[in-house]
């Protein structure tokens, strides 16, 4: 199974700090645990720069969002085709911040993933429950519905090209992390859902953990059987921390 550490920069950095962060990651990532796949997802305006700087390195550049349509009158939006033309090869879809602040439904998220798959890009599909859903014991049901609603349309061959990130909303940017047991049981649940599409889907789709993941708590999370790395927010903005997370993920190999 692949191990992946992905950095979601969200709406952070500016031109100069983005350049400095990409450079630092590229410069130091080379020597560390080559088996771990390293992905960075800078904001749209810095993607071309990031692709140029990452050329010839191990770093994969992803976007944080895309529009589901191929092109057209959607002022301010960015299509998967545009991303591909820049050399971007992956894209986060369905992040809880997109669901919460931009009203993205599972159906729309599924359309975005379909647009990416159609042109050979990798969707990094995010799912996860909020605090109230966990407290009321509905977290497995919520994640099941998110998966079915967005990914139900795909063939096995398509599903095998997706990366999943479980990000409990209550753990994102809060300093609260899922315990290793909470992470493992949800990842095992997601794996079981994938298994209903066949063993090869379950065996091939990496499931990343996200939510206040940092070098202090990552080791026990990444060590869990069904945790195949992390989707990192805050700690991905500090090159040393992000690279340390890559090192920690390498211990899984
Ligand atoms: P934090 O690591 O800042 O909690 O963010 C996680 C996340 O949302 C990554 O997509």
mmCIF file of C-alpha atoms and ligand atoms in Angstrom:
data_model
loop_
_atom_site.group_PDB
_atom_site.id
_atom_site.type_symbol
_atom_site.label_atom_id
_atom_site.label_comp_id
_atom_site.label_asym_id
_atom_site.label_seq_id
_atom_site.Cartn_x
_atom_site.Cartn_y
_atom_site.Cartn_z
ATOM 1 C CA UNK A 1 0.000 0.000 0.000
ATOM 2 C CA UNK A 2 1.211 3.506 -0.846
ATOM 3 C CA UNK A 3 2.020 5.942 1.947
ATOM 4 C CA UNK A 4 1.304 9.615 1.243
ATOM 5 C CA UNK A 5 1.950 12.858 3.091
ATOM 6 C CA UNK A 6 0.025 15.753 1.530
ATOM 7 C CA UNK A 7 0.146 19.400 2.555
ATOM 8 C CA UNK A 8 -2.992 21.499 2.135
ATOM 9 C CA UNK A 9 -1.832 25.091 2.393
ATOM 10 C CA UNK A 10 -5.420 26.408 2.305
ATOM 11 C CA UNK A 11 -5.604 30.209 1.792
ATOM 12 C CA UNK A 12 -2.149 30.898 3.209
ATOM 13 C CA UNK A 13 1.161 32.286 1.923
ATOM 14 C CA UNK A 14 1.835 34.995 -0.653
ATOM 15 C CA UNK A 15 4.078 34.904 -3.710
ATOM 16 C CA UNK A 16 7.353 35.186 -1.848
ATOM 17 C CA UNK A 17 6.514 32.942 1.089
ATOM 18 C CA UNK A 18 4.997 30.341 -1.250
ATOM 19 C CA UNK A 19 8.206 30.303 -3.307
ATOM 20 C CA UNK A 20 10.290 29.955 -0.173
ATOM 21 C CA UNK A 21 8.133 27.109 1.152
ATOM 22 C CA UNK A 22 8.176 25.133 -2.113
ATOM 23 C CA UNK A 23 11.937 25.634 -2.400
ATOM 24 C CA UNK A 24 12.554 24.413 1.138
ATOM 25 C CA UNK A 25 10.401 21.327 0.650
ATOM 26 C CA UNK A 26 12.008 20.480 -2.705
ATOM 27 C CA UNK A 27 15.518 21.035 -1.393
ATOM 28 C CA UNK A 28 15.177 18.820 1.651
ATOM 29 C CA UNK A 29 12.657 16.187 0.548
ATOM 30 C CA UNK A 30 15.081 14.533 -1.878
ATOM 31 C CA UNK A 31 17.003 12.508 0.644
ATOM 32 C CA UNK A 32 14.231 11.361 2.941
ATOM 33 C CA UNK A 33 12.311 8.110 2.683
ATOM 34 C CA UNK A 34 11.807 7.960 -1.073
ATOM 35 C CA UNK A 35 8.966 5.449 -0.676
ATOM 36 C CA UNK A 36 6.626 8.071 0.796
ATOM 37 C CA UNK A 37 4.702 10.080 -1.808
ATOM 38 C CA UNK A 38 4.875 13.800 -1.054
ATOM 39 C CA UNK A 39 2.120 16.121 -2.273
ATOM 40 C CA UNK A 40 1.778 19.866 -1.811
ATOM 41 C CA UNK A 41 -1.420 21.792 -2.520
ATOM 42 C CA UNK A 42 -0.657 25.525 -2.743
ATOM 43 C CA UNK A 43 -3.309 28.141 -3.600
ATOM 44 C CA UNK A 44 -4.242 28.508 -7.304
ATOM 45 C CA UNK A 45 -2.027 31.546 -8.084
ATOM 46 C CA UNK A 46 1.097 29.682 -6.994
ATOM 47 C CA UNK A 47 0.495 26.372 -8.760
ATOM 48 C CA UNK A 48 2.482 27.171 -11.902
ATOM 49 C CA UNK A 49 5.434 28.313 -9.823
ATOM 50 C CA UNK A 50 5.191 25.174 -7.686
ATOM 51 C CA UNK A 51 5.051 22.871 -10.708
ATOM 52 C CA UNK A 52 8.149 24.575 -12.162
ATOM 53 C CA UNK A 53 10.084 24.304 -8.917
ATOM 54 C CA UNK A 54 9.046 20.689 -8.336
ATOM 55 C CA UNK A 55 10.010 19.521 -11.811
ATOM 56 C CA UNK A 56 12.506 16.680 -11.550
ATOM 57 C CA UNK A 57 11.838 16.292 -7.825
ATOM 58 C CA UNK A 58 9.686 13.725 -6.040
ATOM 59 C CA UNK A 59 7.057 16.322 -5.099
ATOM 60 C CA UNK A 60 3.607 16.101 -6.661
ATOM 61 C CA UNK A 61 1.647 19.343 -6.996
ATOM 62 C CA UNK A 62 -2.092 19.290 -6.286
ATOM 63 C CA UNK A 63 -4.811 21.950 -6.349
ATOM 64 C CA UNK A 64 -7.226 22.505 -3.473
ATOM 65 C CA UNK A 65 -10.392 22.640 -5.541
ATOM 66 C CA UNK A 66 -11.696 22.700 -9.104
ATOM 67 C CA UNK A 67 -14.954 23.310 -10.903
ATOM 68 C CA UNK A 68 -16.905 20.369 -12.211
ATOM 69 C CA UNK A 69 -17.541 21.826 -15.694
ATOM 70 C CA UNK A 70 -14.971 21.535 -18.441
ATOM 71 C CA UNK A 71 -15.226 25.231 -19.331
ATOM 72 C CA UNK A 72 -17.746 28.020 -19.696
ATOM 73 C CA UNK A 73 -19.374 31.001 -18.062
ATOM 74 C CA UNK A 74 -18.409 30.344 -14.436
ATOM 75 C CA UNK A 75 -16.693 33.570 -13.444
ATOM 76 C CA UNK A 76 -13.877 33.058 -10.987
ATOM 77 C CA UNK A 77 -13.768 29.272 -11.288
ATOM 78 C CA UNK A 78 -10.931 26.963 -12.322
ATOM 79 C CA UNK A 79 -11.437 23.784 -14.352
ATOM 80 C CA UNK A 80 -9.648 20.465 -14.051
ATOM 81 C CA UNK A 81 -8.438 20.943 -17.629
ATOM 82 C CA UNK A 82 -6.741 24.217 -16.668
ATOM 83 C CA UNK A 83 -5.014 22.464 -13.785
ATOM 84 C CA UNK A 84 -3.838 19.673 -16.044
ATOM 85 C CA UNK A 85 -2.447 22.172 -18.545
ATOM 86 C CA UNK A 86 -0.272 23.587 -15.750
ATOM 87 C CA UNK A 87 1.185 20.191 -14.889
ATOM 88 C CA UNK A 88 -0.908 19.733 -11.755
ATOM 89 C CA UNK A 89 -1.701 16.029 -11.326
ATOM 90 C CA UNK A 90 -4.021 15.858 -8.309
ATOM 91 C CA UNK A 91 -6.742 17.922 -6.649
ATOM 92 C CA UNK A 92 -8.444 17.940 -3.258
ATOM 93 C CA UNK A 93 -12.237 17.661 -3.490
ATOM 94 C CA UNK A 94 -14.868 17.828 -0.788
ATOM 95 C CA UNK A 95 -12.791 19.424 1.917
ATOM 96 C CA UNK A 96 -15.011 20.215 4.895
ATOM 97 C CA UNK A 97 -14.258 23.927 4.433
ATOM 98 C CA UNK A 98 -15.671 23.703 0.892
ATOM 99 C CA UNK A 99 -18.706 21.838 2.220
ATOM 100 C CA UNK A 100 -19.227 24.282 5.102
ATOM 101 C CA UNK A 101 -18.449 27.704 3.567
ATOM 102 C CA UNK A 102 -19.289 27.088 -0.084
ATOM 103 C CA UNK A 103 -22.227 24.721 0.296
ATOM 104 C CA UNK A 104 -20.709 21.861 -1.680
ATOM 105 C CA UNK A 105 -22.936 18.789 -1.681
ATOM 106 C CA UNK A 106 -21.831 15.198 -2.074
ATOM 107 C CA UNK A 107 -23.320 15.269 -5.576
ATOM 108 C CA UNK A 108 -21.223 18.280 -6.637
ATOM 109 C CA UNK A 109 -18.131 16.784 -5.051
ATOM 110 C CA UNK A 110 -18.756 13.598 -7.042
ATOM 111 C CA UNK A 111 -18.992 15.677 -10.230
ATOM 112 C CA UNK A 112 -15.681 17.348 -9.434
ATOM 113 C CA UNK A 113 -14.029 13.982 -8.846
ATOM 114 C CA UNK A 114 -15.501 12.758 -12.141
ATOM 115 C CA UNK A 115 -14.107 15.785 -14.003
ATOM 116 C CA UNK A 116 -10.658 15.037 -12.597
ATOM 117 C CA UNK A 117 -10.752 11.314 -13.317
ATOM 118 C CA UNK A 118 -11.960 11.947 -16.861
ATOM 119 C CA UNK A 119 -8.677 13.672 -17.713
ATOM 120 C CA UNK A 120 -6.370 11.497 -15.651
ATOM 121 C CA UNK A 121 -5.979 13.595 -12.506
ATOM 122 C CA UNK A 122 -6.127 12.135 -8.994
ATOM 123 C CA UNK A 123 -8.990 13.290 -6.763
ATOM 124 C CA UNK A 124 -8.082 13.489 -3.074
ATOM 125 C CA UNK A 125 -11.574 13.012 -1.655
ATOM 126 C CA UNK A 126 -12.185 14.339 1.872
ATOM 127 C CA UNK A 127 -14.844 13.074 4.236
ATOM 128 C CA UNK A 128 -15.491 13.374 7.956
ATOM 129 C CA UNK A 129 -18.091 14.144 10.588
ATOM 130 C CA UNK A 130 -18.555 17.289 12.658
ATOM 131 C CA UNK A 131 -18.589 17.477 16.456
ATOM 132 C CA UNK A 132 -22.339 17.131 16.817
ATOM 133 C CA UNK A 133 -22.424 14.122 14.496
ATOM 134 C CA UNK A 134 -19.719 12.411 16.542
ATOM 135 C CA UNK A 135 -21.271 13.245 19.889
ATOM 136 C CA UNK A 136 -24.582 11.800 18.761
ATOM 137 C CA UNK A 137 -22.857 8.642 17.523
ATOM 138 C CA UNK A 138 -23.670 9.178 13.842
ATOM 139 C CA UNK A 139 -20.084 9.484 12.580
ATOM 140 C CA UNK A 140 -19.936 6.134 10.748
ATOM 141 C CA UNK A 141 -23.275 6.815 9.105
ATOM 142 C CA UNK A 142 -22.210 10.343 8.040
ATOM 143 C CA UNK A 143 -18.999 9.133 6.423
ATOM 144 C CA UNK A 144 -20.831 6.258 4.730
ATOM 145 C CA UNK A 145 -23.330 8.714 3.219
ATOM 146 C CA UNK A 146 -20.560 11.092 2.088
ATOM 147 C CA UNK A 147 -18.741 8.233 0.381
ATOM 148 C CA UNK A 148 -21.874 6.864 -1.288
ATOM 149 C CA UNK A 149 -23.123 10.322 -2.297
ATOM 150 C CA UNK A 150 -19.900 11.395 -3.951
ATOM 151 C CA UNK A 151 -18.217 8.172 -5.043
ATOM 152 C CA UNK A 152 -21.187 5.876 -5.686
ATOM 153 C CA UNK A 153 -21.130 6.673 -9.393
ATOM 154 C CA UNK A 154 -17.631 5.358 -10.073
ATOM 155 C CA UNK A 155 -16.473 2.076 -11.568
ATOM 156 C CA UNK A 156 -13.896 0.002 -9.702
ATOM 157 C CA UNK A 157 -11.210 1.124 -12.148
ATOM 158 C CA UNK A 158 -12.043 4.737 -11.318
ATOM 159 C CA UNK A 159 -12.231 4.149 -7.570
ATOM 160 C CA UNK A 160 -8.759 2.637 -7.640
ATOM 161 C CA UNK A 161 -7.386 5.996 -8.819
ATOM 162 C CA UNK A 162 -8.828 7.985 -5.898
ATOM 163 C CA UNK A 163 -7.117 8.937 -2.642
ATOM 164 C CA UNK A 164 -9.353 9.329 0.421
ATOM 165 C CA UNK A 165 -8.700 11.635 3.361
ATOM 166 C CA UNK A 166 -10.649 11.161 6.588
ATOM 167 C CA UNK A 167 -10.737 14.533 8.290
ATOM 168 C CA UNK A 168 -12.986 14.785 11.342
ATOM 169 C CA UNK A 169 -14.201 18.397 11.231
ATOM 170 C CA UNK A 170 -13.788 18.802 14.994
ATOM 171 C CA UNK A 171 -10.080 18.056 14.648
ATOM 172 C CA UNK A 172 -9.313 20.489 11.808
ATOM 173 C CA UNK A 173 -7.323 23.482 12.968
ATOM 174 C CA UNK A 174 -8.474 22.971 16.548
ATOM 175 C CA UNK A 175 -5.462 21.266 18.065
ATOM 176 C CA UNK A 176 -7.765 18.335 18.872
ATOM 177 C CA UNK A 177 -6.672 15.152 17.131
ATOM 178 C CA UNK A 178 -8.573 11.938 16.744
ATOM 179 C CA UNK A 179 -7.064 9.308 19.018
ATOM 180 C CA UNK A 180 -5.258 6.523 17.232
ATOM 181 C CA UNK A 181 -8.190 4.238 18.052
ATOM 182 C CA UNK A 182 -10.749 6.707 16.660
ATOM 183 C CA UNK A 183 -8.688 7.119 13.491
ATOM 184 C CA UNK A 184 -8.135 3.398 12.988
ATOM 185 C CA UNK A 185 -11.789 2.444 13.514
ATOM 186 C CA UNK A 186 -12.995 5.028 10.990
ATOM 187 C CA UNK A 187 -10.276 4.132 8.489
ATOM 188 C CA UNK A 188 -11.216 0.460 8.883
ATOM 189 C CA UNK A 189 -14.838 1.436 8.272
ATOM 190 C CA UNK A 190 -13.866 3.297 5.081
ATOM 191 C CA UNK A 191 -11.739 0.323 4.021
ATOM 192 C CA UNK A 192 -14.725 -1.974 4.548
ATOM 193 C CA UNK A 193 -16.893 0.319 2.398
ATOM 194 C CA UNK A 194 -14.243 0.166 -0.323
ATOM 195 C CA UNK A 195 -14.182 -3.599 0.053
ATOM 196 C CA UNK A 196 -17.811 -3.796 -1.019
ATOM 197 C CA UNK A 197 -16.460 -2.820 -4.462
ATOM 198 C CA UNK A 198 -13.920 -5.636 -4.377
ATOM 199 C CA UNK A 199 -10.655 -6.492 -2.707
ATOM 200 C CA UNK A 200 -8.505 -4.685 -5.260
ATOM 201 C CA UNK A 201 -10.256 -1.362 -4.575
ATOM 202 C CA UNK A 202 -9.778 -1.807 -0.820
ATOM 203 C CA UNK A 203 -6.143 -2.754 -1.289
ATOM 204 C CA UNK A 204 -5.257 0.098 -3.622
ATOM 205 C CA UNK A 205 -6.959 3.192 -2.234
ATOM 206 C CA UNK A 206 -4.819 5.031 0.339
ATOM 207 C CA UNK A 207 -6.754 6.509 3.273
ATOM 208 C CA UNK A 208 -5.063 9.544 4.817
ATOM 209 C CA UNK A 209 -5.816 11.048 8.210
ATOM 210 C CA UNK A 210 -6.222 14.816 8.559
ATOM 211 C CA UNK A 211 -6.927 17.095 11.501
ATOM 212 C CA UNK A 212 -4.312 18.796 13.695
ATOM 213 C CA UNK A 213 -1.733 16.239 12.621
ATOM 214 C CA UNK A 214 1.788 17.302 13.585
ATOM 215 C CA UNK A 215 5.184 15.732 14.322
ATOM 216 C CA UNK A 216 4.180 15.166 17.956
ATOM 217 C CA UNK A 217 1.080 13.067 17.318
ATOM 218 C CA UNK A 218 1.712 11.641 13.838
ATOM 219 C CA UNK A 219 3.743 8.606 14.777
ATOM 220 C CA UNK A 220 0.951 6.761 16.564
ATOM 221 C CA UNK A 221 -1.644 7.822 13.960
ATOM 222 C CA UNK A 222 0.455 6.791 10.947
ATOM 223 C CA UNK A 223 1.305 3.484 12.648
ATOM 224 C CA UNK A 224 -2.341 2.356 12.469
ATOM 225 C CA UNK A 225 -3.042 -0.433 10.026
ATOM 226 C CA UNK A 226 -5.496 1.480 7.836
ATOM 227 C CA UNK A 227 -3.885 4.922 8.095
ATOM 228 C CA UNK A 228 -1.784 5.393 4.962
ATOM 229 C CA UNK A 229 -0.375 8.813 5.757
ATOM 230 C CA UNK A 230 -1.776 12.263 6.355
ATOM 231 C CA UNK A 231 -3.409 15.330 4.863
ATOM 232 C CA UNK A 232 -1.756 18.147 6.737
ATOM 233 C CA UNK A 233 -2.954 21.741 7.142
ATOM 234 C CA UNK A 234 -1.137 24.012 9.591
ATOM 235 C CA UNK A 235 2.000 21.891 9.921
ATOM 236 C CA UNK A 236 2.463 21.848 6.124
ATOM 237 C CA UNK A 237 3.178 25.602 6.209
ATOM 238 C CA UNK A 238 6.419 25.009 8.101
ATOM 239 C CA UNK A 239 8.864 23.104 5.899
ATOM 240 C CA UNK A 240 10.693 21.412 8.795
ATOM 241 C CA UNK A 241 7.455 20.142 10.312
ATOM 242 C CA UNK A 242 6.104 18.930 6.991
ATOM 243 C CA UNK A 243 9.342 17.119 6.173
ATOM 244 C CA UNK A 244 9.411 15.601 9.641
ATOM 245 C CA UNK A 245 5.949 14.206 8.943
ATOM 246 C CA UNK A 246 7.319 12.631 5.742
ATOM 247 C CA UNK A 247 10.091 11.044 7.822
ATOM 248 C CA UNK A 248 7.590 9.737 10.349
ATOM 249 C CA UNK A 249 5.411 8.296 7.563
ATOM 250 C CA UNK A 250 8.518 6.526 6.296
ATOM 251 C CA UNK A 251 8.599 4.416 9.447
ATOM 252 C CA UNK A 252 5.489 2.684 8.129
ATOM 253 C CA UNK A 253 7.411 1.204 5.209
HETATM 254 P P1 LIG B 1 -4.976 21.125 10.189
HETATM 255 O O1 LIG B 1 -3.806 20.165 10.045
HETATM 256 O O2 LIG B 1 -4.543 22.564 10.218
HETATM 257 O O3 LIG B 1 -5.871 20.748 11.317
HETATM 258 O O4 LIG B 1 -5.840 20.975 8.848
HETATM 259 C C1 LIG B 1 -6.164 19.712 8.386
HETATM 260 C C2 LIG B 1 -6.804 19.871 7.057
HETATM 261 O O5 LIG B 1 -7.901 20.388 6.945
HETATM 262 C C3 LIG B 1 -6.058 19.418 5.883
HETATM 263 O O6 LIG B 1 -6.844 19.424 4.746
#
